mmCIF file of C-alpha atoms in Angstrom:
data_model
loop_
_atom_site.group_PDB
_atom_site.id
_atom_site.type_symbol
_atom_site.label_atom_id
_atom_site.label_comp_id
_atom_site.label_asym_id
_atom_site.label_seq_id
_atom_site.Cartn_x
_atom_site.Cartn_y
_atom_site.Cartn_z
ATOM 1 C CA UNK B 1 94.198 88.020 104.373
ATOM 2 C CA UNK B 2 95.746 91.403 103.546
ATOM 3 C CA UNK B 3 98.746 92.515 101.499
ATOM 4 C CA UNK B 4 101.806 94.482 102.483
ATOM 5 C CA UNK B 5 103.427 97.133 100.477
ATOM 6 C CA UNK B 6 102.131 100.252 98.788
ATOM 7 C CA UNK B 7 98.438 100.624 98.111
ATOM 8 C CA UNK B 8 95.582 103.248 97.882
ATOM 9 C CA UNK B 9 96.140 103.738 101.722
ATOM 10 C CA UNK B 10 99.571 105.424 101.098
ATOM 11 C CA UNK B 11 97.586 108.622 100.299
ATOM 12 C CA UNK B 12 93.895 107.763 100.700
ATOM 13 C CA UNK B 13 91.816 107.472 103.883
ATOM 14 C CA UNK B 14 88.244 107.108 104.950
ATOM 15 C CA UNK B 15 87.099 110.232 106.823
ATOM 16 C CA UNK B 16 84.024 108.793 108.544
ATOM 17 C CA UNK B 17 82.181 105.515 108.718
ATOM 18 C CA UNK B 18 78.545 105.159 109.877
ATOM 19 C CA UNK B 19 75.953 102.497 109.686
ATOM 20 C CA UNK B 20 72.115 102.316 109.849
ATOM 21 C CA UNK B 21 72.389 99.972 112.793
ATOM 22 C CA UNK B 22 74.735 97.602 114.665
ATOM 23 C CA UNK B 23 74.425 94.680 117.044
ATOM 24 C CA UNK B 24 74.750 95.449 120.655
ATOM 25 C CA UNK B 25 78.139 94.646 122.408
ATOM 26 C CA UNK B 26 78.332 91.229 123.952
ATOM 27 C CA UNK B 27 81.175 89.567 125.985
ATOM 28 C CA UNK B 28 83.590 92.542 125.475
ATOM 29 C CA UNK B 29 82.966 92.355 121.586
ATOM 30 C CA UNK B 30 81.640 95.379 119.777
ATOM 31 C CA UNK B 31 79.931 95.296 116.330
ATOM 32 C CA UNK B 32 80.182 98.965 115.212
ATOM 33 C CA UNK B 33 80.572 100.160 111.751
ATOM 34 C CA UNK B 34 84.277 101.140 112.200
ATOM 35 C CA UNK B 35 85.032 97.368 112.766
ATOM 36 C CA UNK B 36 84.386 96.884 109.049
ATOM 37 C CA UNK B 37 87.379 98.970 108.145
ATOM 38 C CA UNK B 38 90.080 98.175 110.791
ATOM 39 C CA UNK B 39 91.977 95.501 108.843
ATOM 40 C CA UNK B 40 91.256 92.962 111.466
ATOM 41 C CA UNK B 41 89.141 89.964 110.409
ATOM 42 C CA UNK B 42 88.441 89.188 114.057
ATOM 43 C CA UNK B 43 86.384 92.211 114.508
ATOM 44 C CA UNK B 44 83.217 92.784 112.488
ATOM 45 C CA UNK B 45 80.225 95.000 111.777
ATOM 46 C CA UNK B 46 77.006 93.133 112.570
ATOM 47 C CA UNK B 47 73.463 94.475 111.887
ATOM 48 C CA UNK B 48 70.557 94.236 114.162
ATOM 49 C CA UNK B 49 68.003 91.772 112.614
ATOM 50 C CA UNK B 50 68.331 90.174 109.149
ATOM 51 C CA UNK B 51 70.410 93.026 107.768
ATOM 52 C CA UNK B 52 68.043 93.491 104.746
ATOM 53 C CA UNK B 53 67.910 97.211 104.133
ATOM 54 C CA UNK B 54 70.688 98.032 106.539
ATOM 55 C CA UNK B 55 73.680 99.963 105.234
ATOM 56 C CA UNK B 56 77.245 101.248 105.916
ATOM 57 C CA UNK B 57 78.454 104.557 104.576
ATOM 58 C CA UNK B 58 82.138 105.606 104.006
ATOM 59 C CA UNK B 59 82.839 109.329 103.559
ATOM 60 C CA UNK B 60 86.002 110.605 101.821
ATOM 61 C CA UNK B 61 87.533 114.086 101.514
ATOM 62 C CA UNK B 62 87.056 115.890 98.284
ATOM 63 C CA UNK B 63 90.690 115.608 97.404
ATOM 64 C CA UNK B 64 91.057 111.950 98.434
ATOM 65 C CA UNK B 65 92.596 109.626 95.881
ATOM 66 C CA UNK B 66 90.098 108.024 93.608
ATOM 67 C CA UNK B 67 88.856 104.458 94.208
ATOM 68 C CA UNK B 68 88.783 101.864 91.434
ATOM 69 C CA UNK B 69 88.018 98.653 93.418
ATOM 70 C CA UNK B 70 86.821 97.338 96.766
ATOM 71 C CA UNK B 71 87.655 93.957 98.403
ATOM 72 C CA UNK B 72 85.157 92.720 101.047
ATOM 73 C CA UNK B 73 85.616 90.013 103.535
ATOM 74 C CA UNK B 74 82.044 88.776 103.997
ATOM 75 C CA UNK B 75 80.737 87.184 107.176
ATOM 76 C CA UNK B 76 82.220 86.435 110.582
ATOM 77 C CA UNK B 77 85.274 84.732 109.243
ATOM 78 C CA UNK B 78 86.974 84.234 112.619
ATOM 79 C CA UNK B 79 86.083 80.457 112.459
ATOM 80 C CA UNK B 80 84.048 78.221 110.182
ATOM 81 C CA UNK B 81 81.348 77.879 112.927
ATOM 82 C CA UNK B 82 80.986 81.563 113.477
ATOM 83 C CA UNK B 83 80.787 82.106 109.642
ATOM 84 C CA UNK B 84 78.045 79.536 109.195
ATOM 85 C CA UNK B 85 76.114 80.597 112.397
ATOM 86 C CA UNK B 86 75.786 84.314 111.168
ATOM 87 C CA UNK B 87 74.143 85.612 108.067
ATOM 88 C CA UNK B 88 76.409 86.775 105.206
ATOM 89 C CA UNK B 89 75.652 89.201 102.447
ATOM 90 C CA UNK B 90 74.434 87.787 99.110
ATOM 91 C CA UNK B 91 73.760 91.194 97.377
ATOM 92 C CA UNK B 92 75.038 94.616 98.263
ATOM 93 C CA UNK B 93 73.870 97.745 96.334
ATOM 94 C CA UNK B 94 76.536 100.273 96.105
ATOM 95 C CA UNK B 95 75.595 104.003 96.078
ATOM 96 C CA UNK B 96 78.087 106.653 94.877
ATOM 97 C CA UNK B 97 77.126 109.912 96.439
ATOM 98 C CA UNK B 98 73.603 108.710 97.262
ATOM 99 C CA UNK B 99 72.996 107.546 93.670
ATOM 100 C CA UNK B 100 72.596 103.780 92.962
ATOM 101 C CA UNK B 101 75.681 102.721 91.192
ATOM 102 C CA UNK B 102 76.303 99.017 91.051
ATOM 103 C CA UNK B 103 74.963 95.775 92.554
ATOM 104 C CA UNK B 104 77.628 93.488 93.953
ATOM 105 C CA UNK B 105 76.977 89.758 94.090
ATOM 106 C CA UNK B 106 78.826 87.682 96.636
ATOM 107 C CA UNK B 107 79.767 83.955 96.521
ATOM 108 C CA UNK B 108 78.963 82.269 99.810
ATOM 109 C CA UNK B 109 82.613 81.982 100.669
ATOM 110 C CA UNK B 110 85.021 82.990 103.645
ATOM 111 C CA UNK B 111 87.499 84.392 101.077
ATOM 112 C CA UNK B 112 88.217 87.979 100.303
ATOM 113 C CA UNK B 113 86.034 89.000 97.385
ATOM 114 C CA UNK B 114 87.126 91.744 94.902
ATOM 115 C CA UNK B 115 84.925 94.000 92.909
ATOM 116 C CA UNK B 116 86.104 96.353 90.098
ATOM 117 C CA UNK B 117 84.508 99.820 89.942
ATOM 118 C CA UNK B 118 84.886 102.689 87.529
ATOM 119 C CA UNK B 119 87.050 105.465 88.849
ATOM 120 C CA UNK B 120 85.097 107.048 91.739
ATOM 121 C CA UNK B 121 85.982 110.200 93.543
ATOM 122 C CA UNK B 122 87.582 113.630 92.458
ATOM 123 C CA UNK B 123 91.208 112.970 93.164
ATOM 124 C CA UNK B 124 94.158 115.081 94.424
ATOM 125 C CA UNK B 125 94.118 118.789 93.577
ATOM 126 C CA UNK B 126 90.478 119.076 94.370
ATOM 127 C CA UNK B 127 90.810 120.747 97.748
ATOM 128 C CA UNK B 128 87.580 122.530 98.615
ATOM 129 C CA UNK B 129 85.493 119.898 96.702
ATOM 130 C CA UNK B 130 82.694 118.359 98.799
ATOM 131 C CA UNK B 131 83.225 115.031 100.527
ATOM 132 C CA UNK B 132 81.983 112.086 98.538
ATOM 133 C CA UNK B 133 80.376 108.848 99.791
ATOM 134 C CA UNK B 134 80.100 105.191 99.017
ATOM 135 C CA UNK B 135 77.132 103.475 100.734
ATOM 136 C CA UNK B 136 76.664 99.766 100.796
ATOM 137 C CA UNK B 137 73.016 98.618 101.329
ATOM 138 C CA UNK B 138 72.227 94.961 102.103
ATOM 139 C CA UNK B 139 69.618 93.652 99.616
ATOM 140 C CA UNK B 140 69.865 89.913 100.233
ATOM 141 C CA UNK B 141 71.542 87.490 102.597
ATOM 142 C CA UNK B 142 72.767 83.954 102.983
ATOM 143 C CA UNK B 143 70.945 83.054 106.279
ATOM 144 C CA UNK B 144 72.987 82.010 109.175
ATOM 145 C CA UNK B 145 72.263 78.688 110.781
ATOM 146 C CA UNK B 146 71.953 80.132 114.370
ATOM 147 C CA UNK B 147 71.721 83.928 114.341
ATOM 148 C CA UNK B 148 69.726 86.463 112.183
ATOM 149 C CA UNK B 149 72.195 89.318 112.251
ATOM 150 C CA UNK B 150 74.297 89.843 109.082
ATOM 151 C CA UNK B 151 78.007 90.254 109.442
ATOM 152 C CA UNK B 152 80.807 91.844 107.399
ATOM 153 C CA UNK B 153 84.371 91.667 108.577
ATOM 154 C CA UNK B 154 86.237 94.254 106.307
ATOM 155 C CA UNK B 155 86.110 96.564 103.331
ATOM 156 C CA UNK B 156 89.436 97.371 101.634
ATOM 157 C CA UNK B 157 89.635 100.014 99.014
ATOM 158 C CA UNK B 158 92.154 100.421 96.197
ATOM 159 C CA UNK B 159 92.590 102.995 93.473
ATOM 160 C CA UNK B 160 94.753 105.457 91.746
ATOM 161 C CA UNK B 161 96.356 108.850 92.315
ATOM 162 C CA UNK B 162 99.173 107.633 94.640
ATOM 163 C CA UNK B 163 102.879 107.607 93.759
#
């Protein structure tokens, strides 16, 4: 599901991750926001309820390398049954520094989906600049067959300013 070698993560990192809600732990599984950025498709962020209007926010240092794309693994992809049972995102509204930026439309697929962005962030050499944020708000979902909660397995960023 993921690639090896050099990437934005050679110099970039997410400072903090928070979400508007998350599903309560069950059977030793957690559904916190940090699960959506741990490079493990078996752990997920799951919302309380349908997910509509819920969001996840990634905060980056002012001098963090800039981001030009995001790949998102949508749904509980651990198995076909888990994926179908839980809701998945159909539309996410991306905010850059709390300003609406771009609507991301998802195929109803267990595959990693890629979204090109403009160049976002300040880049290296901007020490002392304020942190910047990317917020992803769920606008519409593909309903799950069994559960109402909406699930995202992973967000993976890519960009420039490394090497």
